[in-house]
Amino acid sequence: MKRLSPGQRWVIGLGAFALVCLVVGIVAIAVGVANGNAMCGPFDEDGVLEACPGDTSGVVWGSVLGVVGLLHLGLTGLAGALVWTSSPTIGPKPVERPAPVAGATHRVFSYGTLRQPLVQESLFGDHVPTEPDALPGWRLDWVTITDPDVIRTSGSDRHPILRRGTPEDRVDGSSLVLGYEWQLRAVDDYEVADYQRIEVTLASGTTAWVYVAAEDV
């Protein structure tokens, strides 16, 4: 579901205010008319109650509110039409994605947050193909993230990080298939200074990029 722009929300708020003015005005007119037609006096010679009109100022104020509400509603409708038709041009332009280059496919081994659907959507605009794999000779550790953008994207300030291990160590994860150079650059921007990208050979025999502890490189 698409979110409404600030301008669209502003128009909806003005429209709601105009409707409130119109409804209150109609109620005030009705009350004023009822007060003006009140019959509460003694019976006249024909046996009919005599009129005893009350306060009829509600008709005046109700008419004013009604007119204000109608004018407000009309102007809001005009403003809404302008905002809704112009929102594609005043809103943020879609990011232009370059066409894939033949032979430029990159594989990135992920053992942490890069496998999360929300992180992939934030970085790539969609999910990317993933294949289960593993990386021998490395072990998992943890690092505390302080970058607010990374924390907001991943939902946590505690991320896993790879450190060199023994030949018996093995880290399970997934191989992300990136068909664009900008996707690899997006991952570079996402990973903080604690990580460094190196090229490794996975358990499957395929070559991939992986982000490990910078101090272990």
XYZ file of C-alpha atoms in Angstrom:
217
model
C 0.000 0.000 0.000
C 1.380 3.412 -0.973
C 1.713 6.066 1.702
C 0.030 9.419 1.278
C 2.340 12.351 0.717
C 2.317 15.249 3.240
C 0.390 17.367 0.726
C -2.274 14.701 0.312
C -2.659 14.324 4.081
C -2.966 18.116 4.364
C -5.780 18.141 1.777
C -7.622 15.329 3.583
C -7.392 17.270 6.849
C -8.802 20.410 5.228
C -11.628 18.395 3.699
C -12.510 16.909 7.072
C -12.569 20.398 8.616
C -14.868 21.649 5.832
C -17.273 18.756 6.380
C -17.375 19.471 10.127
C -18.238 23.136 9.437
C -20.984 22.079 7.019
C -22.550 19.550 9.416
C -22.418 21.940 12.394
C -23.963 24.671 10.246
C -26.853 22.436 9.174
C -27.511 21.412 12.785
C -27.442 25.070 13.910
C -29.916 26.054 11.185
C -32.232 23.210 12.180
C -32.106 24.242 15.839
C -32.737 27.901 14.954
C -35.718 27.041 12.747
C -37.135 24.805 15.462
C -36.801 27.590 18.025
C -38.452 30.086 15.663
C -41.455 27.830 15.125
C -41.937 26.911 18.757
C -45.565 26.820 19.962
C -45.834 27.096 23.703
C -48.279 29.905 24.505
C -51.935 29.702 25.673
C -54.653 28.563 23.291
C -56.234 31.315 21.178
C -59.964 31.634 20.388
C -59.704 28.862 17.796
C -58.044 26.460 20.239
C -54.596 26.717 18.636
C -51.434 27.280 20.633
C -49.930 30.716 20.188
C -46.373 30.988 18.897
C -43.617 31.832 21.322
C -40.479 31.903 19.200
C -37.191 31.413 21.008
C -33.634 32.264 20.070
C -33.265 32.091 16.275
C -29.622 33.189 16.102
C -28.730 29.599 15.234
C -30.140 30.206 11.749
C -27.692 33.055 11.186
C -24.654 31.288 12.603
C -25.627 28.048 10.945
C -25.932 29.784 7.585
C -22.513 31.369 8.046
C -20.937 28.031 8.962
C -22.723 26.305 6.099
C -21.463 28.838 3.570
C -17.935 28.650 5.001
C -18.066 24.866 4.889
C -19.267 24.809 1.279
C -16.628 27.305 0.143
C -13.960 25.464 2.108
C -15.050 22.155 0.615
C -14.932 23.560 -2.905
C -11.474 25.048 -2.447
C -10.255 21.842 -0.821
C -11.547 19.826 -3.773
C -9.670 22.099 -6.157
C -6.494 21.907 -4.084
C -6.873 18.136 -3.818
C -7.153 17.767 -7.571
C -3.983 19.808 -8.045
C -2.056 17.911 -5.358
C -3.106 14.460 -6.541
C -2.342 15.166 -10.196
C 0.990 16.848 -9.468
C 2.241 14.431 -6.788
C 4.155 12.246 -9.294
C 6.250 15.274 -10.293
C 6.747 16.842 -6.865
C 7.322 13.509 -5.136
C 10.685 11.769 -5.068
C 11.664 10.426 -8.461
C 12.140 6.657 -8.744
C 15.732 5.516 -8.616
C 17.029 4.726 -12.079
C 18.551 1.285 -12.117
C 21.241 0.645 -14.754
C 20.851 -2.324 -17.039
C 22.755 -5.475 -16.026
C 26.111 -5.975 -17.672
C 26.915 -9.375 -19.122
C 29.412 -11.227 -16.949
C 29.056 -8.721 -14.071
C 27.159 -11.040 -11.709
C 28.500 -10.959 -8.170
C 28.012 -13.453 -5.382
C 28.018 -12.274 -1.783
C 28.092 -14.790 1.045
C 25.731 -13.680 3.790
C 25.676 -15.100 7.292
C 23.612 -12.366 8.940
C 21.309 -9.463 8.223
C 21.765 -9.433 4.428
C 19.486 -12.467 4.326
C 16.596 -10.537 5.894
C 13.852 -9.672 3.365
C 13.447 -6.131 4.735
C 17.169 -5.456 4.450
C 17.213 -6.699 0.845
C 14.205 -4.547 -0.007
C 15.909 -1.526 1.534
C 19.198 -2.089 -0.295
C 18.059 -3.545 -3.624
C 14.387 -2.591 -3.896
C 13.414 -6.284 -4.016
C 14.538 -9.737 -2.947
C 17.559 -11.248 -4.671
C 18.206 -14.932 -5.505
C 19.876 -16.815 -2.657
C 21.463 -20.249 -2.470
C 22.406 -22.106 0.741
C 26.154 -22.437 1.192
C 28.848 -22.383 3.860
C 32.277 -20.896 4.486
C 34.953 -23.155 6.040
C 37.823 -21.877 8.155
C 35.945 -18.992 9.744
C 33.944 -18.567 12.957
C 31.120 -16.268 14.059
C 31.542 -13.409 16.508
C 29.413 -10.367 17.305
C 29.893 -6.624 16.931
C 27.883 -3.665 18.246
C 26.729 -1.301 15.487
C 26.497 2.445 16.155
C 25.427 3.672 12.701
C 21.734 4.713 13.116
C 20.894 4.046 9.441
C 22.202 0.479 9.633
C 20.381 -0.117 12.931
C 17.162 1.250 11.440
C 17.484 -0.982 8.358
C 18.363 -4.209 10.183
C 16.322 -3.593 13.336
C 19.225 -4.387 15.663
C 22.527 -2.911 16.862
C 24.071 -6.367 17.362
C 25.343 -7.946 14.135
C 27.308 -11.127 13.490
C 30.851 -10.789 12.125
C 33.339 -13.334 10.787
C 36.737 -13.972 12.324
C 39.402 -16.407 11.211
C 39.051 -19.831 12.783
C 40.471 -23.303 12.522
C 40.137 -25.615 9.503
C 37.365 -27.390 11.417
C 35.310 -24.204 11.803
C 32.444 -23.655 9.386
C 29.821 -20.895 9.065
C 26.516 -21.651 7.382
C 24.796 -18.972 5.354
C 23.532 -18.091 1.910
C 25.079 -16.958 -1.338
C 23.322 -13.843 -2.671
C 23.359 -13.502 -6.457
C 23.680 -9.830 -7.431
C 23.231 -9.027 -11.112
C 24.181 -5.345 -10.889
C 27.307 -3.494 -9.914
C 25.252 -0.932 -7.957
C 23.899 -3.729 -5.749
C 27.420 -4.620 -4.655
C 28.140 -0.943 -3.987
C 24.908 -0.759 -1.932
C 26.178 -3.588 0.276
C 29.546 -1.814 0.628
C 27.714 1.289 1.859
C 25.566 -0.777 4.235
C 28.476 -2.545 5.958
C 30.196 -0.358 8.562
C 33.944 0.164 9.008
C 34.210 -2.927 11.232
C 33.798 -5.062 8.107
C 35.990 -5.506 5.050
C 35.051 -7.266 1.844
C 37.322 -10.088 0.676
C 37.016 -12.848 -1.882
C 36.700 -16.432 -0.626
C 35.925 -19.913 -1.873
C 32.755 -21.371 -0.395
C 32.111 -24.976 0.549
C 30.329 -25.475 -2.769
C 33.481 -24.497 -4.635
C 32.077 -21.200 -5.914
C 33.876 -17.906 -5.427
C 32.077 -15.138 -3.565
C 32.605 -11.890 -1.743
C 32.201 -11.912 2.025
C 32.407 -9.233 4.708
C 34.684 -10.198 7.577
C 36.230 -8.440 10.582
C 38.544 -5.773 9.175
C 41.181 -6.504 11.823
C 41.385 -10.143 10.684
C 42.270 -9.287 7.078
